[in-house]
Short mmCIF file of C-alpha atoms in Angstrom, two decimals:
data_model
loop_
_atom_site.label_atom_id
_atom_site.label_comp_id
_atom_site.label_asym_id
_atom_site.label_seq_id
_atom_site.Cartn_x
_atom_site.Cartn_y
_atom_site.Cartn_z
CA UNK A 1 35.43 77.09 -104.44
CA UNK A 2 36.66 78.44 -107.77
CA UNK A 3 40.32 78.39 -108.73
CA UNK A 4 40.42 82.21 -108.78
CA UNK A 5 39.15 82.53 -105.21
CA UNK A 6 41.47 79.75 -104.03
CA UNK A 7 44.44 81.64 -105.42
CA UNK A 8 43.28 84.89 -103.80
CA UNK A 9 42.98 83.18 -100.44
CA UNK A 10 46.32 81.42 -100.65
CA UNK A 11 48.57 84.09 -102.12
CA UNK A 12 50.03 86.42 -99.47
CA UNK A 13 49.23 90.09 -99.91
CA UNK A 14 51.58 92.94 -99.09
CA UNK A 15 50.06 95.36 -96.59
CA UNK A 16 50.10 98.15 -99.17
CA UNK A 17 48.83 96.05 -102.07
CA UNK A 18 45.28 96.36 -103.33
CA UNK A 19 43.53 93.02 -103.88
CA UNK A 20 42.10 92.12 -107.27
CA UNK A 21 38.62 93.35 -106.44
CA UNK A 22 37.58 93.26 -110.08
CA UNK A 23 38.34 89.56 -110.19
CA UNK A 24 36.70 88.88 -106.84
CA UNK A 25 33.62 90.82 -107.89
CA UNK A 26 33.22 88.70 -111.00
CA UNK A 27 32.68 85.66 -108.78
CA UNK A 28 29.68 87.33 -107.16
CA UNK A 29 28.16 89.05 -110.19
CA UNK A 30 25.61 86.33 -111.21
CA UNK A 31 24.29 85.83 -107.66
CA UNK A 32 24.23 89.60 -107.10
CA UNK A 33 21.98 90.08 -110.13
CA UNK A 34 19.58 87.45 -108.80
CA UNK A 35 19.53 89.13 -105.37
CA UNK A 36 18.82 92.49 -106.95
CA UNK A 37 15.85 91.04 -108.82
CA UNK A 38 14.43 89.52 -105.64
CA UNK A 39 14.75 92.85 -103.87
CA UNK A 40 13.21 94.68 -106.80
CA UNK A 41 10.23 92.30 -106.92
CA UNK A 42 9.55 92.77 -103.18
CA UNK A 43 9.85 96.47 -102.31
CA UNK A 44 8.65 97.92 -99.00
CA UNK A 45 7.72 101.44 -97.97
CA UNK A 46 9.58 103.50 -95.38
CA UNK A 47 9.55 102.06 -91.84
CA UNK A 48 7.87 98.89 -93.17
CA UNK A 49 11.04 97.19 -94.43
CA UNK A 50 10.56 94.05 -92.34
CA UNK A 51 11.05 91.47 -95.11
CA UNK A 52 13.93 93.50 -96.58
CA UNK A 53 15.59 93.56 -93.17
CA UNK A 54 15.29 89.79 -92.89
CA UNK A 55 16.59 89.33 -96.45
CA UNK A 56 19.74 91.30 -95.63
CA UNK A 57 20.17 89.74 -92.20
CA UNK A 58 20.12 86.16 -93.53
CA UNK A 59 22.78 86.97 -96.11
CA UNK A 60 25.03 88.99 -93.84
CA UNK A 61 25.03 86.21 -91.23
CA UNK A 62 26.56 83.88 -93.82
CA UNK A 63 29.52 86.15 -94.62
CA UNK A 64 32.66 85.11 -92.67
CA UNK A 65 33.95 87.79 -90.31
CA UNK A 66 30.67 89.74 -90.15
CA UNK A 67 29.16 90.61 -86.76
CA UNK A 68 25.58 91.86 -86.56
CA UNK A 69 25.38 94.64 -83.99
CA UNK A 70 22.44 94.59 -81.60
CA UNK A 71 20.60 97.86 -81.16
CA UNK A 72 17.33 99.70 -81.47
CA UNK A 73 17.65 99.97 -85.25
CA UNK A 74 13.95 99.56 -86.06
CA UNK A 75 13.72 98.04 -89.54
CA UNK A 76 17.42 98.74 -90.15
CA UNK A 77 20.54 96.66 -89.62
CA UNK A 78 24.10 97.39 -88.54
CA UNK A 79 26.93 94.95 -89.28
CA UNK A 80 30.71 95.12 -88.85
CA UNK A 81 33.24 93.17 -90.89
CA UNK A 82 36.36 92.84 -88.76
CA UNK A 83 39.75 92.93 -90.45
CA UNK A 84 42.70 90.80 -89.44
CA UNK A 85 44.99 93.75 -88.71
CA UNK A 86 44.69 96.84 -86.51
CA UNK A 87 43.27 99.89 -88.21
CA UNK A 88 40.42 102.40 -88.38
CA UNK A 89 36.69 101.93 -88.87
CA UNK A 90 35.06 103.04 -92.14
CA UNK A 91 31.26 103.25 -92.52
CA UNK A 92 29.27 102.47 -95.64
CA UNK A 93 25.56 103.40 -95.82
CA UNK A 94 22.94 101.71 -97.99
CA UNK A 95 19.27 102.71 -98.01
CA UNK A 96 16.49 100.10 -98.01
CA UNK A 97 13.06 101.63 -98.64
CA UNK A 98 10.95 101.96 -101.79
CA UNK A 99 8.43 104.51 -103.08
CA UNK A 100 4.62 104.58 -103.50
CA UNK A 101 4.91 104.28 -107.29
CA UNK A 102 3.10 101.73 -109.46
CA UNK A 103 5.75 100.10 -111.61
CA UNK A 104 5.56 100.33 -115.40
CA UNK A 105 8.81 98.76 -116.61
CA UNK A 106 7.50 95.54 -118.12
CA UNK A 107 10.32 93.60 -116.45
CA UNK A 108 9.79 89.93 -115.69
CA UNK A 109 10.68 90.68 -112.06
CA UNK A 110 8.63 93.89 -111.81
CA UNK A 111 6.94 94.70 -108.52
CA UNK A 112 3.21 94.07 -108.27
CA UNK A 113 2.99 95.03 -104.61
CA UNK A 114 0.26 97.38 -103.41
CA UNK A 115 0.25 99.01 -99.97
CA UNK A 116 -1.96 101.37 -98.00
CA UNK A 117 -0.79 104.94 -97.44
CA UNK A 118 -1.80 107.36 -94.72
CA UNK A 119 -5.42 108.41 -95.10
CA UNK A 120 -6.41 105.00 -96.43
CA UNK A 121 -5.23 105.57 -99.99
CA UNK A 122 -3.64 102.61 -101.76
CA UNK A 123 -0.72 102.71 -104.18
CA UNK A 124 1.72 100.45 -105.93
CA UNK A 125 5.18 100.09 -104.40
CA UNK A 126 8.39 100.19 -106.44
CA UNK A 127 12.14 100.58 -106.06
CA UNK A 128 11.98 103.67 -108.28
CA UNK A 129 15.08 105.24 -106.74
CA UNK A 130 17.58 102.40 -107.13
CA UNK A 131 17.75 101.29 -103.52
CA UNK A 132 17.56 97.68 -104.69
CA UNK A 133 20.87 98.20 -106.51
CA UNK A 134 22.33 99.98 -103.47
CA UNK A 135 21.60 97.02 -101.19
CA UNK A 136 22.91 94.52 -103.73
CA UNK A 137 26.17 96.45 -104.08
CA UNK A 138 26.54 96.64 -100.29
CA UNK A 139 26.14 92.86 -99.92
CA UNK A 140 28.65 92.24 -102.73
CA UNK A 141 31.09 94.66 -101.12
CA UNK A 142 30.92 92.84 -97.77
CA UNK A 143 31.45 89.45 -99.44
CA UNK A 144 34.41 90.67 -101.46
CA UNK A 145 36.10 92.34 -98.47
CA UNK A 146 35.48 89.22 -96.40
CA UNK A 147 37.65 87.24 -98.84
CA UNK A 148 40.66 89.45 -98.00
CA UNK A 149 39.77 90.28 -94.40
CA UNK A 150 42.92 88.69 -92.97
CA UNK A 151 44.97 91.37 -94.72
CA UNK A 152 42.49 94.17 -94.06
CA UNK A 153 43.69 96.82 -91.58
CA UNK A 154 40.66 97.87 -89.58
CA UNK A 155 36.95 97.22 -89.98
CA UNK A 156 33.98 98.14 -92.13
CA UNK A 157 30.62 99.11 -90.65
CA UNK A 158 27.68 98.51 -92.98
CA UNK A 159 24.68 100.70 -92.18
CA UNK A 160 21.49 99.27 -93.69
CA UNK A 161 19.26 102.30 -93.25
CA UNK A 162 15.46 102.39 -93.47
CA UNK A 163 13.24 105.37 -94.29
CA UNK A 164 15.58 107.41 -96.47
CA UNK A 165 12.69 108.45 -98.71
CA UNK A 166 10.98 110.24 -95.82
CA UNK A 167 14.20 111.59 -94.33
CA UNK A 168 13.79 109.72 -91.04
CA UNK A 169 16.16 106.75 -91.08
CA UNK A 170 19.57 108.34 -90.52
CA UNK A 171 18.51 110.33 -87.46
CA UNK A 172 16.72 107.28 -86.08
CA UNK A 173 19.89 105.20 -86.19
CA UNK A 174 22.16 107.97 -84.89
CA UNK A 175 19.83 108.71 -81.98
CA UNK A 176 19.79 104.96 -81.20
CA UNK A 177 23.57 105.05 -80.68
CA UNK A 178 24.95 104.08 -84.09
CA UNK A 179 28.24 105.93 -83.57
CA UNK A 180 28.55 105.13 -79.86
CA UNK A 181 30.32 102.32 -77.95
CA UNK A 182 33.50 102.62 -79.99
CA UNK A 183 31.74 102.71 -83.36
CA UNK A 184 32.71 106.23 -84.45
CA UNK A 185 34.10 105.80 -87.98
CA UNK A 186 36.86 107.89 -89.53
CA UNK A 187 34.47 108.62 -92.43
CA UNK A 188 31.11 107.61 -93.90
CA UNK A 189 30.71 106.67 -97.58
CA UNK A 190 27.74 105.92 -99.82
CA UNK A 191 26.70 105.88 -103.44
CA UNK A 192 23.52 106.66 -105.30
CA UNK A 193 22.78 105.40 -108.79
CA UNK A 194 21.94 108.27 -111.13
CA UNK A 195 20.76 108.41 -114.75
CA UNK A 196 22.48 111.76 -115.42
CA UNK A 197 25.84 109.96 -115.23
CA UNK A 198 26.65 107.51 -118.08
CA UNK A 199 26.90 103.82 -117.28
CA UNK A 200 30.47 102.99 -116.27
CA UNK A 201 31.19 106.49 -114.95
CA UNK A 202 30.97 108.20 -111.56
CA UNK A 203 30.22 111.74 -110.45
CA UNK A 204 31.40 113.72 -107.42
CA UNK A 205 30.28 116.99 -105.86
CA UNK A 206 32.67 118.44 -103.26
CA UNK A 207 31.12 120.70 -100.63
CA UNK A 208 27.35 121.42 -100.64
CA UNK A 209 25.69 118.61 -102.56
CA UNK A 210 21.95 118.43 -101.77
CA UNK A 211 19.22 120.66 -100.41
CA UNK A 212 17.34 121.27 -97.20
CA UNK A 213 14.02 119.47 -97.68
CA UNK A 214 11.21 121.31 -95.88
CA UNK A 215 7.54 121.74 -96.65
CA UNK A 216 4.09 122.64 -95.48
CA UNK A 217 0.42 121.75 -95.50
CA UNK A 218 -1.85 124.73 -95.93
CA UNK A 219 -5.60 124.73 -95.37
CA UNK A 220 -7.11 127.73 -97.16
CA UNK A 221 -10.45 128.58 -95.56
CA UNK A 222 -13.40 130.32 -97.17
CA UNK A 223 -17.18 130.33 -97.04
CA UNK A 224 -18.97 127.89 -99.28
CA UNK A 225 -21.80 128.76 -101.61
CA UNK A 226 -23.42 128.34 -105.02
CA UNK A 227 -21.12 128.60 -108.01
CA UNK A 228 -23.64 130.89 -109.73
CA UNK A 229 -23.44 133.44 -106.89
CA UNK A 230 -19.73 133.72 -105.95
CA UNK A 231 -20.27 137.20 -104.51
CA UNK A 232 -22.21 135.59 -101.66
CA UNK A 233 -19.31 133.26 -100.80
CA UNK A 234 -15.60 133.54 -100.05
CA UNK A 235 -13.98 131.32 -102.68
CA UNK A 236 -11.00 129.36 -101.25
CA UNK A 237 -10.24 127.92 -104.71
CA UNK A 238 -9.36 131.25 -106.30
CA UNK A 239 -7.63 132.32 -103.10
CA UNK A 240 -5.50 129.15 -103.14
CA UNK A 241 -4.61 129.84 -106.77
CA UNK A 242 -3.38 133.33 -105.87
CA UNK A 243 -1.27 131.84 -103.10
CA UNK A 244 0.38 129.33 -105.44
CA UNK A 245 1.33 132.13 -107.87
CA UNK A 246 2.51 134.21 -104.93
CA UNK A 247 4.90 131.44 -103.86
CA UNK A 248 6.54 131.60 -107.28
CA UNK A 249 7.08 135.33 -106.91
CA UNK A 250 8.86 134.73 -103.57
CA UNK A 251 11.53 132.74 -105.38
CA UNK A 252 11.69 135.15 -108.31
CA UNK A 253 11.58 138.47 -106.45
CA UNK A 254 12.37 138.09 -102.74
CA UNK A 255 15.31 135.67 -102.60
CA UNK A 256 18.76 136.44 -103.99
CA UNK A 257 19.67 134.51 -107.13
CA UNK A 258 22.87 133.55 -105.31
CA UNK A 259 20.81 131.50 -102.84
CA UNK A 260 19.04 128.77 -104.84
CA UNK A 261 15.61 127.70 -103.61
CA UNK A 262 12.42 126.04 -104.84
CA UNK A 263 8.78 126.11 -103.71
CA UNK A 264 6.69 123.48 -105.49
CA UNK A 265 3.04 122.76 -104.72
CA UNK A 266 2.47 119.08 -105.39
CA UNK A 267 -1.08 118.64 -104.10
CA UNK A 268 -4.26 120.74 -104.26
CA UNK A 269 -7.51 119.28 -103.07
CA UNK A 270 -10.88 120.91 -102.53
CA UNK A 271 -14.49 120.73 -103.59
CA UNK A 272 -16.68 117.91 -104.83
CA UNK A 273 -18.85 119.48 -107.55
CA UNK A 274 -18.34 122.06 -110.27
CA UNK A 275 -21.16 124.39 -109.19
CA UNK A 276 -20.45 124.29 -105.45
CA UNK A 277 -17.87 126.63 -103.91
CA UNK A 278 -16.22 124.64 -101.09
CA UNK A 279 -15.48 125.79 -97.58
CA UNK A 280 -11.77 125.00 -97.81
CA UNK A 281 -8.90 123.89 -100.04
CA UNK A 282 -5.82 121.96 -98.88
CA UNK A 283 -2.36 122.49 -100.41
CA UNK A 284 0.84 120.55 -99.82
CA UNK A 285 4.22 121.80 -100.97
CA UNK A 286 7.92 121.06 -100.80
CA UNK A 287 10.40 123.84 -100.03
CA UNK A 288 14.07 123.42 -100.96
CA UNK A 289 17.07 125.58 -100.08
CA UNK A 290 20.83 125.28 -99.59
CA UNK A 291 21.69 127.50 -96.62
CA UNK A 292 20.17 128.04 -93.19
CA UNK A 293 19.53 131.77 -93.66
CA UNK A 294 17.39 131.20 -96.76
CA UNK A 295 15.75 128.20 -95.14
CA UNK A 296 14.46 130.29 -92.23
CA UNK A 297 13.55 133.27 -94.42
CA UNK A 298 11.40 131.12 -96.74
CA UNK A 299 9.23 129.89 -93.89
CA UNK A 300 8.64 133.47 -92.76
CA UNK A 301 7.91 134.72 -96.29
CA UNK A 302 5.41 131.95 -96.97
CA UNK A 303 3.55 132.59 -93.72
CA UNK A 304 3.43 136.34 -94.41
CA UNK A 305 2.05 135.80 -97.92
CA UNK A 306 -0.75 133.38 -97.02
CA UNK A 307 -1.92 135.43 -94.06
CA UNK A 308 -1.93 138.68 -96.01
CA UNK A 309 -3.76 137.23 -99.01
CA UNK A 310 -6.40 135.66 -96.77
CA UNK A 311 -6.94 138.95 -94.95
CA UNK A 312 -7.21 140.83 -98.25
CA UNK A 313 -9.93 138.41 -99.39
CA UNK A 314 -11.84 138.74 -96.13
CA UNK A 315 -11.30 135.02 -95.52
CA UNK A 316 -10.74 133.26 -92.19
CA UNK A 317 -7.13 132.83 -91.16
CA UNK A 318 -5.61 129.81 -92.94
CA UNK A 319 -3.99 126.90 -91.11
CA UNK A 320 -0.31 126.62 -91.98
CA UNK A 321 1.56 123.53 -90.78
CA UNK A 322 5.19 124.17 -91.68
CA UNK A 323 7.92 121.61 -91.03
CA UNK A 324 11.70 121.54 -91.31
CA UNK A 325 12.85 118.21 -92.73
CA UNK A 326 16.11 116.75 -93.97
CA UNK A 327 19.17 118.98 -93.73
CA UNK A 328 21.27 119.87 -96.76
CA UNK A 329 24.10 117.51 -97.67
CA UNK A 330 27.81 118.32 -97.58
CA UNK A 331 30.58 116.22 -99.06
CA UNK A 332 33.87 116.69 -97.22
CA UNK A 333 36.21 118.17 -99.89
CA UNK A 334 39.37 116.42 -98.62
CA UNK A 335 37.59 113.06 -98.56
CA UNK A 336 36.18 113.72 -102.04
CA UNK A 337 39.67 114.41 -103.39
CA UNK A 338 40.95 111.14 -101.93
CA UNK A 339 38.08 109.17 -103.44
CA UNK A 340 38.44 110.83 -106.82
CA UNK A 341 42.02 109.52 -106.95
CA UNK A 342 40.58 106.01 -106.58
CA UNK A 343 37.94 106.63 -109.25
CA UNK A 344 40.57 107.75 -111.75
CA UNK A 345 42.80 104.79 -110.95
CA UNK A 346 40.01 102.23 -111.30
CA UNK A 347 37.91 103.69 -114.13
CA UNK A 348 40.27 106.08 -115.85
CA UNK A 349 40.11 109.91 -115.82
CA UNK A 350 37.64 110.00 -118.71
CA UNK A 351 34.97 108.23 -116.60
CA UNK A 352 35.28 110.46 -113.54
CA UNK A 353 33.39 113.75 -113.49
CA UNK A 354 32.05 116.52 -111.26
CA UNK A 355 28.40 117.52 -111.02
CA UNK A 356 26.66 120.62 -109.71
CA UNK A 357 24.88 120.66 -106.32
CA UNK A 358 21.29 119.42 -106.63
CA UNK A 359 17.98 120.46 -105.07
CA UNK A 360 17.14 116.87 -104.18
CA UNK A 361 17.31 115.71 -100.59
CA UNK A 362 19.30 112.96 -98.85
CA UNK A 363 19.39 112.14 -95.17
CA UNK A 364 22.92 110.79 -95.61
CA UNK A 365 23.69 114.41 -94.71
CA UNK A 366 23.24 113.61 -91.00
CA UNK A 367 26.20 111.21 -90.98
CA UNK A 368 28.31 113.99 -92.50
CA UNK A 369 27.50 116.20 -89.53
CA UNK A 370 29.24 113.68 -87.21
CA UNK A 371 32.17 112.50 -89.37
CA UNK A 372 33.61 113.37 -92.80
CA UNK A 373 31.10 112.09 -95.35
CA UNK A 374 30.95 111.58 -99.10
CA UNK A 375 28.16 110.23 -101.28
CA UNK A 376 28.96 109.85 -104.98
CA UNK A 377 26.83 109.13 -108.02
CA UNK A 378 27.18 105.84 -109.84
CA UNK A 379 26.23 106.11 -113.49
CA UNK A 380 23.22 104.21 -114.82
CA UNK A 381 22.58 106.44 -117.85
CA UNK A 382 21.35 104.47 -120.86
CA UNK A 383 21.95 105.17 -124.54
CA UNK A 384 18.60 103.77 -125.68
CA UNK A 385 16.32 106.02 -123.63
CA UNK A 386 16.10 108.73 -121.00
CA UNK A 387 15.50 107.76 -117.38
CA UNK A 388 14.52 109.70 -114.28
CA UNK A 389 14.61 108.67 -110.64
CA UNK A 390 11.23 108.30 -108.88
CA UNK A 391 9.53 107.41 -112.17
CA UNK A 392 7.47 104.28 -112.84
CA UNK A 393 9.63 103.16 -115.78
CA UNK A 394 13.04 103.36 -114.08
CA UNK A 395 15.08 100.41 -115.37
CA UNK A 396 18.76 100.74 -114.43
CA UNK A 397 21.29 98.58 -116.35
CA UNK A 398 22.40 95.73 -114.10
CA UNK A 399 25.98 96.15 -115.33
CA UNK A 400 26.23 98.98 -112.79
CA UNK A 401 26.14 96.45 -109.94
CA UNK A 402 29.62 95.08 -110.69
CA UNK A 403 31.10 98.56 -111.07
CA UNK A 404 29.52 99.60 -107.78
CA UNK A 405 30.88 96.60 -105.89
CA UNK A 406 34.40 97.14 -107.18
CA UNK A 407 34.40 100.88 -106.45
CA UNK A 408 33.01 100.37 -102.94
CA UNK A 409 35.75 97.86 -102.14
CA UNK A 410 38.49 100.03 -103.63
CA UNK A 411 37.35 103.13 -101.74
CA UNK A 412 37.15 101.36 -98.40
CA UNK A 413 40.50 99.62 -98.89
CA UNK A 414 42.07 102.99 -99.71
CA UNK A 415 40.56 104.69 -96.64
CA UNK A 416 41.61 101.87 -94.32
CA UNK A 417 45.22 102.35 -95.46
CA UNK A 418 45.29 106.15 -95.10
#
């Protein structure tokens, strides 16, 4: 045991005093970096996080004061660190899954994993959204708080959540009884690394913070034929193109500019040869919105457009499979204000900022429907080059890990004392 940790364990702490989390965190920084690299090298897709689950379980079992909670968590984990004094329960969520992205960072610990997707397609797998950093920070947070648990009023529930990237994990855990049997926290906290925030800074967004994430699969039907005689066929390719342009006019001309929304077609597939008009074309799209009224209206507008365009072309009725996915996120304004006080105290006011609501999705939103919730952005912005989440060359600076551990500890300690 190092001299610093020995002093921290032996010196009595006043109930209102905040431990030296920066100093404690420094003890874990080298091992945390190594853990992050192991996680990064071995990513797993949503609902397949079996090795990741075991990795976290083995390490959490070794932290004094941590109890693993039994439950139908699938590939997730739930653990509680019990404090030595009476107090509330605060929840911290970390996501676990990776993306079907073939890594192109050139890192010595880059992922080379390949997995099979639905439909038999294969793809590389990568932590292209920073979840490897999120898990590393969560482990460091639990270790640091364990050091001072005798003086900690209350308990911390760590939610290791699978399947964030497909918007399924949070609901799965909640429906399995996450907040039941005396485990209802006073609040739920989380972070997400983000390249739009400079390294060493944090960003907050009180109120609405992320979008409803819906979408559809559309099969545009026609009548196949020879490309030289299109008048003898019903061309689903040109019809699909008209529909894509029509979706853009929905956003531009049918929805109020005060209600932000997006319709983006990410997949078009149809035909096998240049001179053969196919029988059908398949489209897949994502639909984003912020409020429930616009969310419902978009589904109705899209259905009306595709049916009308198909009828106008004399084509068979298309098949529209529309789904409502992850709900929009909301950061409790009072909780945000409390956390921003901590940010300014720890980092200084110049490194604490606000950001505008985004059109990205996050199933952390479901925790916020049960208890006050707040997810903030931890800066990983680099000076040497631009980075974007979900991209094959995402390479976050590892210095963010220490900042994340310290902020997580400070926020939880503050909430436990309120």
